[in-house]
Amino acid sequence: MSTLCQIRNLSVTYRGQTLPALDHLNLDIAAGEWLAIIGESGSGKSTLARAVAGLLPPGAKLAGEMRWSSGGSPLPGRDLGFVFQDPSSSLNPVLSVGEQVAEGARRHLRLSWTEAYAHALKMLERVGLPQPDKAMEAFPHQLSGGQRQRVAIAAALAAKPGILIADEATSALDMVVQAEIVSLLDELVREAGMTLIFITHDIALASGFADRVAIFKDGRLVETGPTGLVLSSPREAYTRTLIASHRDLATPPLIREATP
Amino acid sequence: MTLLAIENLSKRFSSGGREVVAVSDVSLTLGPGETLGLVGASGSGKSTLARILMRLLPADGGAIRFEGKDWLSLSGANLRHRRARMQMVFQDVLGAFNPRATVASVLNDPLRIHNIVPKAGRATEIAMLLDRVGLPANYAERSIREVSGGQRQRIAIARAIATKPSLIVLDEAVSALDVSIRGKILELLVELQEERGISYLFVSHDLAVLRAVSHRIAVMDAGRLVETGPMRQVIENPQSPAARALVHAVPRLLTEPTEGPSHDV
């Protein structure tokens, strides 16, 4: 696999903060890989996502380097799609669903509005929105959380970017909808051969489909490696703690089983 | 013996001329010292049910008996008085507190309002409550905004146990916490239950969390109770499509190193 981006000594400090949110990070992103960035609150995982996407807020201080194999930084919307945690704040509340999905296609694929609308309708069908023709006219608040996230995915992928960053894209959804959205992302990313950067606090969710994981804590990279290897033989104590903290249906319960 | 009995509870909302049945003819019971997990997807009605139980919303029909008495007919001073026995802990810990409050004032309020301890003894009681939830006594002077999310949830639990309740309603009480902190809070809840015989109604969309602490589980879907039974039985052999979907949706930690890349590179 060829390297898509070499991150060297990258530090990010937000305005008004003394401690860096991301501290001397070294990480390579390979073209076509599915990389999961895993960490708890304050680990720097979202800061990394925003730095890579060029979406850091004004006033954030950036030091170090991101060397892209293409020469320049990817253009958000065209080369890189971004799906946020909360589609009710990432989608524009006063634009119809059709307009927001068509917008990216029109601007970046240089389509006419008519062509862009036809493309948007196809995208909404592709992301499995029920009644896509009706949904074109709907506003974000008229949709459920899961449907809004499908729209956000359609908008992120409208211009056929080569890179998709999903930043806690399923964390605000209930478990059943989360599973549906994860399998949709899996399908779309696979189909288009995209590079996926999947930011999550949920190590189990990442274990299901990432090629490689990078574990973050307090703004630093703790360890990285192939998913199976890191999860079966973690080198660092913090990774072991994260794995031990995970609960699923096979984890022994904390209570005695019999009903009192 | 039954601590709580919910009988044929119903609630409709009308939205833009459309009638939505949020809770439809739901009956449930909860025994002393027992945890009932109430699970369902968004919009299943589980939070509406919890809000009716906490008397934050009126019911349209049905009855709730709590500690042998009609809970929904209580009002005014009687309701305030009896609320000491049924406490709640929410997901949004910061939103649940007055932002200008100190930890001490958050814990002092229930002790004062429900006349649990005379004024002279309240500082000692607050120190004991903080100690019980694993926080140092000097946290009393801190502002509620200065403490971390996990610490704030411990304070919410201290506030809930301050009035010596028989039932605590936990509404997504650990969902906003990091996993390493989540486990510690669940352990604390189980310890308190074993020590004091408190019952919990634990509302969550996360079956793995409920699995850790619930004796029984009730599954809601589209306002209806579709399945109820011992926790182990329901997760090992779910009967309803809603329960099967919930069981299936819990991410499993895959650690096999032999699997290789999950897609063709």
Short mmCIF file of C-alpha atoms in Angstrom, two decimals:
data_model
loop_
_atom_site.label_atom_id
_atom_site.label_comp_id
_atom_site.label_asym_id
_atom_site.label_seq_id
_atom_site.Cartn_x
_atom_site.Cartn_y
_atom_site.Cartn_z
CA MET A 1 0.00 0.00 0.00
CA SER A 2 1.32 3.43 -0.80
CA THR A 3 1.38 6.16 1.77
CA LEU A 4 -1.36 8.74 1.35
CA CYS A 5 -0.30 11.06 4.12
CA GLN A 6 2.74 11.25 6.40
CA ILE A 7 2.04 13.03 9.65
CA ARG A 8 5.21 14.20 11.37
CA ASN A 9 5.48 15.88 14.78
CA LEU A 10 2.00 17.29 14.44
CA SER A 11 0.85 19.37 17.41
CA VAL A 12 -2.39 21.32 17.67
CA THR A 13 -3.18 23.84 20.39
CA TYR A 14 -6.59 25.50 20.50
CA ARG A 15 -6.89 29.21 21.09
CA GLY A 16 -6.84 30.08 24.80
CA GLN A 17 -5.40 26.69 25.77
CA THR A 18 -1.93 26.06 27.13
CA LEU A 19 -1.87 22.28 26.73
CA PRO A 20 -1.86 20.92 23.17
CA ALA A 21 -4.91 18.86 22.11
CA LEU A 22 -2.58 16.84 19.90
CA ASP A 23 1.02 16.43 20.95
CA HIS A 24 3.88 15.56 18.55
CA LEU A 25 1.97 12.98 16.55
CA ASN A 26 3.73 10.73 14.04
CA LEU A 27 1.43 8.57 11.93
CA ASP A 28 1.23 7.37 8.33
CA ILE A 29 -2.07 6.90 6.56
CA ALA A 30 -1.94 4.38 3.71
CA ALA A 31 -4.00 4.82 0.56
CA GLY A 32 -7.07 2.60 0.65
CA GLU A 33 -6.73 1.49 4.26
CA TRP A 34 -9.46 1.51 6.87
CA LEU A 35 -7.91 3.15 9.90
CA ALA A 36 -9.71 3.42 13.22
CA ILE A 37 -8.64 6.18 15.59
CA ILE A 38 -9.70 5.08 19.06
CA GLY A 39 -9.70 7.10 22.25
CA GLU A 40 -11.73 8.50 25.13
CA SER A 41 -12.75 12.14 25.68
CA GLY A 42 -9.80 14.51 25.42
CA SER A 43 -7.61 11.95 23.64
CA GLY A 44 -7.13 14.19 20.60
CA LYS A 45 -8.92 11.85 18.18
CA SER A 46 -11.34 14.47 16.86
CA THR A 47 -8.58 17.07 16.69
CA LEU A 48 -6.62 14.72 14.46
CA ALA A 49 -9.68 14.23 12.22
CA ARG A 50 -10.15 17.99 11.91
CA ALA A 51 -6.46 18.65 11.31
CA VAL A 52 -6.36 16.06 8.52
CA ALA A 53 -9.51 17.53 6.98
CA GLY A 54 -8.28 21.12 7.33
CA LEU A 55 -11.30 21.89 9.49
CA LEU A 56 -9.61 23.20 12.65
CA PRO A 57 -11.31 26.30 14.09
CA PRO A 58 -9.69 29.71 13.53
CA GLY A 59 -6.96 30.48 16.02
CA ALA A 60 -5.87 26.86 16.46
CA LYS A 61 -2.06 26.66 16.37
CA LEU A 62 -0.67 23.92 14.20
CA ALA A 63 2.95 22.78 14.29
CA GLY A 64 4.68 19.94 12.44
CA GLU A 65 3.87 18.53 9.04
CA MET A 66 1.26 16.64 7.04
CA ARG A 67 2.84 15.50 3.75
CA TRP A 68 0.25 14.38 1.22
CA SER A 69 1.34 12.09 -1.63
CA SER A 70 -0.73 14.24 -3.99
CA GLY A 71 1.44 17.26 -3.16
CA GLY A 72 -1.28 19.45 -1.67
CA SER A 73 -3.86 19.10 1.07
CA PRO A 74 -7.12 17.43 0.04
CA LEU A 75 -10.01 19.81 -0.51
CA PRO A 76 -12.84 19.09 1.94
CA GLY A 77 -16.00 18.20 0.04
CA ARG A 78 -14.15 17.27 -3.16
CA ASP A 79 -11.23 15.05 -2.15
CA LEU A 80 -12.34 14.31 1.35
CA GLY A 81 -15.79 13.68 2.83
CA PHE A 82 -16.50 14.29 6.49
CA VAL A 83 -19.36 12.81 8.53
CA PHE A 84 -19.85 14.38 11.94
CA GLN A 85 -21.37 12.93 15.10
CA ASP A 86 -24.43 15.12 15.13
CA PRO A 87 -26.13 15.55 11.74
CA SER A 88 -28.65 17.99 13.25
CA SER A 89 -25.83 20.51 13.62
CA SER A 90 -23.76 19.57 10.55
CA LEU A 91 -26.70 19.79 8.13
CA ASN A 92 -28.08 23.21 7.24
CA PRO A 93 -31.55 23.45 8.86
CA VAL A 94 -32.99 25.84 6.23
CA LEU A 95 -31.89 23.94 3.12
CA SER A 96 -33.88 21.01 1.80
CA VAL A 97 -32.19 17.63 1.87
CA GLY A 98 -32.00 17.66 -1.95
CA GLU A 99 -30.25 21.04 -2.01
CA GLN A 100 -27.57 20.07 0.50
CA VAL A 101 -26.71 16.83 -1.26
CA ALA A 102 -26.82 18.47 -4.71
CA GLU A 103 -24.64 21.40 -3.59
CA GLY A 104 -21.43 19.35 -3.29
CA ALA A 105 -22.02 17.58 -6.59
CA ARG A 106 -22.75 20.84 -8.40
CA ARG A 107 -19.72 22.63 -7.05
CA HIS A 108 -17.12 19.88 -7.21
CA LEU A 109 -18.31 17.77 -10.16
CA ARG A 110 -19.28 20.94 -12.09
CA LEU A 111 -22.79 19.69 -12.74
CA SER A 112 -25.77 21.89 -13.59
CA TRP A 113 -28.44 22.16 -10.86
CA THR A 114 -30.67 19.75 -12.83
CA GLU A 115 -27.88 17.20 -13.13
CA ALA A 116 -26.86 17.77 -9.50
CA TYR A 117 -30.45 17.13 -8.33
CA ALA A 118 -30.62 13.91 -10.34
CA HIS A 119 -27.29 12.90 -8.79
CA ALA A 120 -28.56 13.79 -5.29
CA LEU A 121 -31.65 11.62 -5.79
CA LYS A 122 -29.40 8.70 -6.77
CA MET A 123 -27.24 9.30 -3.69
CA LEU A 124 -30.31 9.32 -1.39
CA GLU A 125 -31.44 6.03 -2.93
CA ARG A 126 -27.95 4.63 -2.47
CA VAL A 127 -27.82 5.49 1.25
CA GLY A 128 -31.14 3.73 1.75
CA LEU A 129 -33.34 6.69 2.63
CA PRO A 130 -37.00 5.63 2.46
CA GLN A 131 -38.96 7.45 -0.28
CA PRO A 132 -35.94 9.35 -1.63
CA ASP A 133 -38.02 11.51 -3.99
CA LYS A 134 -40.06 12.82 -1.06
CA ALA A 135 -36.96 13.15 1.11
CA MET A 136 -35.42 15.50 -1.51
CA GLU A 137 -38.02 18.11 -0.50
CA ALA A 138 -37.80 17.46 3.25
CA PHE A 139 -35.89 19.56 5.79
CA PRO A 140 -33.47 17.91 8.22
CA HIS A 141 -35.74 18.35 11.26
CA GLN A 142 -38.44 16.27 9.55
CA LEU A 143 -36.20 13.20 9.53
CA SER A 144 -35.16 10.82 12.32
CA GLY A 145 -31.57 10.85 13.63
CA GLY A 146 -30.63 7.79 11.58
CA GLN A 147 -32.17 9.22 8.40
CA ARG A 148 -30.37 12.54 8.97
CA GLN A 149 -27.08 10.65 9.25
CA ARG A 150 -27.87 8.90 5.95
CA VAL A 151 -28.37 12.35 4.38
CA ALA A 152 -25.08 13.56 5.88
CA ILE A 153 -23.33 10.52 4.36
CA ALA A 154 -24.93 11.18 0.97
CA ALA A 155 -23.77 14.82 1.15
CA ALA A 156 -20.25 13.81 2.21
CA LEU A 157 -19.95 11.35 -0.68
CA ALA A 158 -21.76 13.41 -3.33
CA ALA A 159 -18.54 14.61 -5.01
CA LYS A 160 -17.01 11.10 -4.94
CA PRO A 161 -14.09 11.90 -2.58
CA GLY A 162 -11.24 9.40 -2.22
CA ILE A 163 -11.09 9.81 1.57
CA LEU A 164 -13.91 9.56 4.09
CA ILE A 165 -13.53 10.69 7.69
CA ALA A 166 -16.29 9.56 10.04
CA ASP A 167 -15.97 11.32 13.40
CA GLU A 168 -18.09 9.44 15.98
CA ALA A 169 -20.61 9.22 13.15
CA THR A 170 -22.74 6.66 14.94
CA SER A 171 -22.31 7.65 18.61
CA ALA A 172 -25.49 9.71 18.88
CA LEU A 173 -27.61 6.93 17.38
CA ASP A 174 -29.22 4.02 19.15
CA MET A 175 -27.53 0.63 18.80
CA VAL A 176 -29.80 -0.78 16.12
CA VAL A 177 -29.49 2.31 13.91
CA GLN A 178 -25.74 2.42 14.65
CA ALA A 179 -25.37 -1.11 13.26
CA GLU A 180 -27.30 -0.12 10.12
CA ILE A 181 -25.17 2.99 9.52
CA VAL A 182 -21.91 1.08 10.09
CA SER A 183 -22.91 -1.53 7.55
CA LEU A 184 -23.91 1.22 5.09
CA LEU A 185 -20.52 2.94 5.50
CA ASP A 186 -18.78 -0.40 5.08
CA GLU A 187 -20.63 -1.01 1.78
CA LEU A 188 -20.10 2.48 0.36
CA VAL A 189 -16.42 2.72 1.27
CA ARG A 190 -15.73 -0.76 -0.10
CA GLU A 191 -17.64 -0.08 -3.33
CA ALA A 192 -15.77 3.16 -4.04
CA GLY A 193 -12.39 1.90 -2.79
CA MET A 194 -12.05 4.89 -0.45
CA THR A 195 -9.58 5.44 2.35
CA LEU A 196 -11.56 5.42 5.60
CA ILE A 197 -10.58 7.18 8.81
CA PHE A 198 -13.04 6.08 11.47
CA ILE A 199 -12.91 8.02 14.73
CA THR A 200 -14.56 6.24 17.65
CA HIS A 201 -14.53 5.71 21.41
CA ASP A 202 -15.82 2.17 20.84
CA ILE A 203 -12.99 -0.32 20.44
CA ALA A 204 -15.42 -3.17 19.63
CA LEU A 205 -17.09 -1.23 16.85
CA ALA A 206 -13.66 -0.58 15.30
CA SER A 207 -12.60 -4.22 15.74
CA GLY A 208 -15.36 -5.30 13.36
CA PHE A 209 -13.97 -3.71 10.24
CA ALA A 210 -10.78 -1.61 10.61
CA ASP A 211 -7.53 -2.87 9.02
CA ARG A 212 -5.48 -0.91 11.49
CA VAL A 213 -6.15 0.82 14.79
CA ALA A 214 -4.40 3.78 16.39
CA ILE A 215 -5.01 4.19 20.12
CA PHE A 216 -4.92 7.76 21.47
CA LYS A 217 -4.78 9.13 25.00
CA ASP A 218 -4.29 12.69 26.25
CA GLY A 219 -3.28 14.01 22.82
CA ARG A 220 -0.72 11.31 22.18
CA LEU A 221 -0.57 8.17 20.06
CA VAL A 222 -0.31 5.23 22.47
CA GLU A 223 0.12 2.47 19.90
CA THR A 224 -0.84 1.52 16.38
CA GLY A 225 -0.83 -1.67 14.35
CA PRO A 226 -3.01 -4.19 12.51
CA THR A 227 -6.37 -4.44 14.31
CA GLY A 228 -6.19 -8.14 15.18
CA LEU A 229 -2.63 -7.86 16.45
CA VAL A 230 -3.16 -4.82 18.67
CA LEU A 231 -6.37 -6.22 20.14
CA SER A 232 -5.02 -9.74 20.74
CA SER A 233 -1.58 -8.71 22.01
CA PRO A 234 -1.60 -5.07 23.06
CA ARG A 235 1.83 -3.71 23.95
CA GLU A 236 0.69 -0.80 26.07
CA ALA A 237 -1.06 -0.88 29.46
CA TYR A 238 -3.60 1.71 28.34
CA THR A 239 -4.69 -0.43 25.39
CA ARG A 240 -5.11 -3.36 27.78
CA THR A 241 -7.29 -1.15 30.03
CA LEU A 242 -9.48 -0.13 27.11
CA ILE A 243 -9.92 -3.76 26.07
CA ALA A 244 -10.67 -4.81 29.64
CA SER A 245 -13.25 -2.02 30.01
CA HIS A 246 -15.20 -3.19 27.00
CA ARG A 247 -18.53 -4.83 27.80
CA ASP A 248 -20.62 -6.89 25.46
CA LEU A 249 -23.24 -9.58 25.95
CA ALA A 250 -20.57 -12.21 26.67
CA THR A 251 -19.01 -10.20 29.52
CA PRO A 252 -19.91 -11.70 32.93
CA PRO A 253 -22.49 -9.46 34.64
CA LEU A 254 -21.71 -7.48 37.79
CA ILE A 255 -24.74 -8.84 39.62
CA ARG A 256 -25.65 -12.31 40.76
CA GLU A 257 -27.77 -13.89 38.04
CA ALA A 258 -30.84 -15.13 39.93
CA THR A 259 -33.71 -12.70 40.44
CA PRO A 260 -33.93 -11.82 44.12
CA MET B 1 -43.51 -8.64 47.05
CA THR B 2 -43.86 -5.87 44.51
CA LEU B 3 -42.31 -2.46 44.97
CA LEU B 4 -43.57 -0.97 41.75
CA ALA B 5 -46.44 -2.06 39.53
CA ILE B 6 -47.16 -0.29 36.26
CA GLU B 7 -50.56 -1.29 34.92
CA ASN B 8 -51.87 -0.70 31.40
CA LEU B 9 -50.06 2.61 31.08
CA SER B 10 -50.78 4.66 27.94
CA LYS B 11 -49.65 7.97 26.54
CA ARG B 12 -50.41 9.68 23.22
CA PHE B 13 -48.88 12.82 21.82
CA SER B 14 -50.44 14.89 19.07
CA SER B 15 -47.98 16.51 16.72
CA GLY B 16 -49.16 18.64 13.81
CA GLY B 17 -52.60 17.05 13.87
CA ARG B 18 -51.07 13.58 13.91
CA GLU B 19 -51.63 11.25 16.86
CA VAL B 20 -48.54 9.37 18.01
CA VAL B 21 -48.94 6.55 20.50
CA ALA B 22 -45.81 6.84 22.66
CA VAL B 23 -46.75 4.26 25.28
CA SER B 24 -49.44 1.70 24.59
CA ASP B 25 -50.94 -0.45 27.34
CA VAL B 26 -47.66 -1.23 29.13
CA SER B 27 -47.64 -3.29 32.34
CA LEU B 28 -44.49 -4.01 34.36
CA THR B 29 -43.51 -4.96 37.89
CA LEU B 30 -40.34 -4.45 39.89
CA GLY B 31 -39.41 -6.15 43.16
CA PRO B 32 -37.29 -4.81 46.04
CA GLY B 33 -33.55 -4.95 45.40
CA GLU B 34 -34.16 -5.83 41.77
CA THR B 35 -32.91 -4.13 38.61
CA LEU B 36 -35.20 -4.06 35.62
CA GLY B 37 -33.51 -3.01 32.38
CA LEU B 38 -35.83 -1.15 30.03
CA VAL B 39 -34.43 -1.27 26.51
CA GLY B 40 -35.61 -0.12 23.11
CA ALA B 41 -34.55 1.87 20.07
CA SER B 42 -35.07 5.65 19.78
CA GLY B 43 -38.78 6.35 19.71
CA SER B 44 -39.72 3.03 21.35
CA GLY B 45 -41.39 4.87 24.24
CA LYS B 46 -38.96 3.87 26.99
CA SER B 47 -38.06 7.45 27.93
CA THR B 48 -41.71 8.53 27.88
CA LEU B 49 -42.51 5.66 30.24
CA ALA B 50 -39.69 6.75 32.56
CA ARG B 51 -40.87 10.37 32.46
CA ILE B 52 -44.42 9.35 33.39
CA LEU B 53 -43.03 7.27 36.25
CA MET B 54 -41.00 10.26 37.48
CA ARG B 55 -44.17 12.40 37.26
CA LEU B 56 -42.61 14.69 34.67
CA LEU B 57 -45.43 13.86 32.23
CA PRO B 58 -49.07 12.95 32.91
CA ALA B 59 -50.34 9.56 31.70
CA ASP B 60 -53.43 9.26 29.51
CA GLY B 61 -54.50 5.98 31.03
CA GLY B 62 -53.40 3.23 33.37
CA ALA B 63 -52.12 3.16 36.92
CA ILE B 64 -48.84 3.02 38.85
CA ARG B 65 -48.61 1.57 42.33
CA PHE B 66 -45.41 2.39 44.22
CA GLU B 67 -44.79 1.07 47.73
CA GLY B 68 -48.39 -0.10 47.80
CA LYS B 69 -49.93 3.31 47.06
CA ASP B 70 -51.43 4.96 43.99
CA TRP B 71 -48.48 6.97 42.67
CA LEU B 72 -50.21 8.91 39.90
CA SER B 73 -52.90 10.44 42.13
CA LEU B 74 -50.34 12.06 44.45
CA SER B 75 -49.96 15.80 44.13
CA GLY B 76 -48.57 18.87 45.89
CA ALA B 77 -46.95 18.33 49.28
CA ASN B 78 -47.81 14.62 49.30
CA LEU B 79 -45.99 14.07 46.02
CA ARG B 80 -42.99 16.13 47.13
CA HIS B 81 -42.83 14.18 50.35
CA ARG B 82 -43.07 10.79 48.65
CA ARG B 83 -40.51 11.69 45.97
CA ALA B 84 -37.84 11.02 48.59
CA ARG B 85 -38.53 7.31 47.97
CA MET B 86 -38.16 7.45 44.18
CA GLN B 87 -35.09 9.26 42.90
CA MET B 88 -33.57 9.63 39.44
CA VAL B 89 -30.23 9.94 37.69
CA PHE B 90 -30.09 11.31 34.16
CA GLN B 91 -27.63 11.06 31.27
CA ASP B 92 -26.85 14.76 30.99
CA VAL B 93 -25.16 15.27 34.31
CA LEU B 94 -24.34 18.94 33.84
CA GLY B 95 -27.86 19.78 32.68
CA ALA B 96 -29.27 18.11 35.79
CA PHE B 97 -27.61 20.60 38.14
CA ASN B 98 -27.82 24.32 38.74
CA PRO B 99 -24.57 25.39 37.03
CA ARG B 100 -23.70 27.83 39.82
CA ALA B 101 -24.11 25.24 42.55
CA THR B 102 -21.34 23.79 44.65
CA VAL B 103 -21.17 20.06 45.30
CA ALA B 104 -22.18 20.72 48.92
CA SER B 105 -25.31 22.66 47.95
CA VAL B 106 -26.35 19.96 45.46
CA LEU B 107 -26.22 17.40 48.28
CA ASN B 108 -27.59 19.73 50.96
CA ASP B 109 -30.84 20.42 49.10
CA PRO B 110 -32.40 16.93 49.33
CA LEU B 111 -31.22 16.57 52.98
CA ARG B 112 -32.95 19.88 53.80
CA ILE B 113 -36.08 19.53 51.67
CA HIS B 114 -36.83 16.00 52.85
CA ASN B 115 -35.67 16.74 56.38
CA ILE B 116 -33.32 13.74 56.35
CA VAL B 117 -30.74 15.15 58.78
CA PRO B 118 -31.00 18.18 61.11
CA LYS B 119 -29.02 21.21 59.97
CA ALA B 120 -26.15 20.61 62.40
CA GLY B 121 -25.49 17.16 61.01
CA ARG B 122 -25.64 17.97 57.31
CA ALA B 123 -21.94 18.68 56.70
CA THR B 124 -21.06 15.29 58.19
CA GLU B 125 -23.77 13.59 56.12
CA ILE B 126 -22.50 15.27 52.94
CA ALA B 127 -18.98 14.04 53.71
CA MET B 128 -20.35 10.52 54.24
CA LEU B 129 -22.31 10.64 50.97
CA LEU B 130 -19.24 11.79 49.04
CA ASP B 131 -17.15 9.07 50.64
CA ARG B 132 -19.80 6.48 49.77
CA VAL B 133 -19.64 7.35 46.08
CA GLY B 134 -15.84 7.40 46.09
CA LEU B 135 -15.09 11.13 46.24
CA PRO B 136 -12.92 12.96 48.80
CA ALA B 137 -14.77 15.11 51.37
CA ASN B 138 -13.03 18.29 50.19
CA TYR B 139 -14.98 18.03 46.92
CA ALA B 140 -17.89 19.60 48.82
CA GLU B 141 -16.55 23.11 48.21
CA ARG B 142 -15.99 22.69 44.48
CA SER B 143 -18.26 24.12 41.85
CA ILE B 144 -20.30 21.50 40.00
CA ARG B 145 -18.71 22.75 36.76
CA GLU B 146 -15.17 22.10 37.95
CA VAL B 147 -15.53 18.34 38.34
CA SER B 148 -15.18 15.79 35.55
CA GLY B 149 -18.14 14.01 33.90
CA GLY B 150 -17.58 10.80 35.84
CA GLN B 151 -17.26 12.66 39.14
CA ARG B 152 -20.43 14.60 38.36
CA GLN B 153 -22.28 11.34 37.81
CA ARG B 154 -21.03 10.12 41.20
CA ILE B 155 -22.44 13.31 42.73
CA ALA B 156 -25.78 12.70 40.97
CA ILE B 157 -25.81 9.22 42.52
CA ALA B 158 -24.94 10.68 45.95
CA ARG B 159 -27.83 13.12 45.57
CA ALA B 160 -30.16 10.27 44.63
CA ILE B 161 -29.24 8.09 47.62
CA ALA B 162 -29.32 11.06 50.05
CA THR B 163 -33.07 10.67 50.60
CA LYS B 164 -32.81 6.90 51.20
CA PRO B 165 -35.00 5.92 48.24
CA SER B 166 -36.34 2.43 47.57
CA LEU B 167 -36.22 3.01 43.80
CA ILE B 168 -33.87 4.93 41.52
CA VAL B 169 -34.77 5.50 37.88
CA LEU B 170 -31.56 5.57 35.82
CA ASP B 171 -32.19 7.19 32.45
CA GLU B 172 -29.19 6.46 30.16
CA ALA B 173 -27.17 7.18 33.33
CA VAL B 174 -23.81 5.97 31.98
CA SER B 175 -24.26 6.56 28.23
CA ALA B 176 -22.27 9.81 28.11
CA LEU B 177 -19.29 8.43 30.05
CA ASP B 178 -16.02 7.03 28.73
CA VAL B 179 -15.88 3.23 28.94
CA SER B 180 -13.21 3.14 31.65
CA ILE B 181 -15.38 5.35 33.89
CA ARG B 182 -18.63 3.67 32.87
CA GLY B 183 -17.59 0.35 34.40
CA LYS B 184 -16.70 1.98 37.72
CA ILE B 185 -20.09 3.73 37.91
CA LEU B 186 -21.90 0.46 37.16
CA GLU B 187 -19.89 -1.25 39.93
CA LEU B 188 -20.85 1.54 42.34
CA LEU B 189 -24.55 1.13 41.48
CA VAL B 190 -24.40 -2.63 42.09
CA GLU B 191 -22.59 -2.12 45.45
CA LEU B 192 -25.21 0.38 46.59
CA GLN B 193 -27.96 -2.02 45.62
CA GLU B 194 -26.41 -4.91 47.57
CA GLU B 195 -25.81 -2.70 50.59
CA ARG B 196 -29.18 -0.90 50.70
CA GLY B 197 -31.61 -3.08 48.78
CA ILE B 198 -32.41 -0.28 46.32
CA SER B 199 -34.33 -1.21 43.16
CA TYR B 200 -33.34 0.25 39.83
CA LEU B 201 -35.33 0.86 36.70
CA PHE B 202 -32.46 1.26 34.25
CA VAL B 203 -33.50 2.80 30.91
CA SER B 204 -30.95 2.44 28.11
CA HIS B 205 -30.55 1.71 24.43
CA ASP B 206 -27.35 -0.18 25.27
CA LEU B 207 -28.04 -3.83 25.94
CA ALA B 208 -24.42 -4.49 26.99
CA VAL B 209 -24.72 -1.96 29.84
CA LEU B 210 -28.05 -3.44 30.93
CA ARG B 211 -26.58 -6.94 30.73
CA ALA B 212 -24.03 -5.96 33.40
CA VAL B 213 -26.53 -4.87 36.04
CA SER B 214 -30.07 -6.08 35.25
CA HIS B 215 -31.84 -9.09 36.72
CA ARG B 216 -34.71 -8.79 34.29
CA ILE B 217 -35.19 -6.98 31.03
CA ALA B 218 -38.21 -5.40 29.35
CA VAL B 219 -38.04 -4.65 25.63
CA MET B 220 -40.12 -1.86 24.11
CA ASP B 221 -40.85 -1.26 20.46
CA ALA B 222 -43.16 1.38 18.99
CA GLY B 223 -44.74 2.13 22.36
CA ARG B 224 -45.46 -1.49 23.26
CA LEU B 225 -43.84 -3.89 25.64
CA VAL B 226 -42.86 -6.71 23.28
CA GLU B 227 -40.83 -8.97 25.52
CA THR B 228 -39.91 -9.35 29.15
CA GLY B 229 -37.96 -11.98 31.09
CA PRO B 230 -34.77 -12.82 32.97
CA MET B 231 -31.80 -11.03 31.38
CA ARG B 232 -29.88 -14.14 30.41
CA GLN B 233 -32.90 -15.80 28.85
CA VAL B 234 -33.76 -12.80 26.68
CA ILE B 235 -30.25 -12.26 25.34
CA GLU B 236 -29.66 -15.97 24.74
CA ASN B 237 -33.01 -16.59 23.14
CA PRO B 238 -34.78 -13.38 22.13
CA GLN B 239 -38.35 -14.00 20.96
CA SER B 240 -39.44 -10.69 19.44
CA PRO B 241 -37.93 -9.12 16.30
CA ALA B 242 -37.12 -5.98 18.36
CA ALA B 243 -35.18 -7.98 20.98
CA ARG B 244 -33.37 -9.95 18.26
CA ALA B 245 -32.35 -6.69 16.53
CA LEU B 246 -31.06 -5.25 19.81
CA VAL B 247 -29.06 -8.38 20.64
CA HIS B 248 -27.65 -8.50 17.14
CA ALA B 249 -26.64 -4.80 17.20
CA VAL B 250 -24.26 -5.02 20.18
CA PRO B 251 -20.72 -4.71 18.75
CA ARG B 252 -18.50 -7.63 19.71
CA LEU B 253 -14.81 -7.17 20.36
CA LEU B 254 -13.02 -9.27 17.75
CA THR B 255 -9.47 -10.06 18.77
CA GLU B 256 -8.48 -12.92 16.48
CA PRO B 257 -5.13 -11.99 14.92
CA THR B 258 -5.61 -14.46 12.06
CA GLU B 259 -8.50 -12.63 10.43
CA GLY B 260 -6.37 -10.24 8.43
CA PRO B 261 -7.79 -7.24 6.65
CA SER B 262 -11.57 -7.19 6.65
CA HIS B 263 -11.69 -6.03 3.06
CA ASP B 264 -9.62 -6.44 -0.07
CA VAL B 265 -6.86 -3.89 -0.20
#
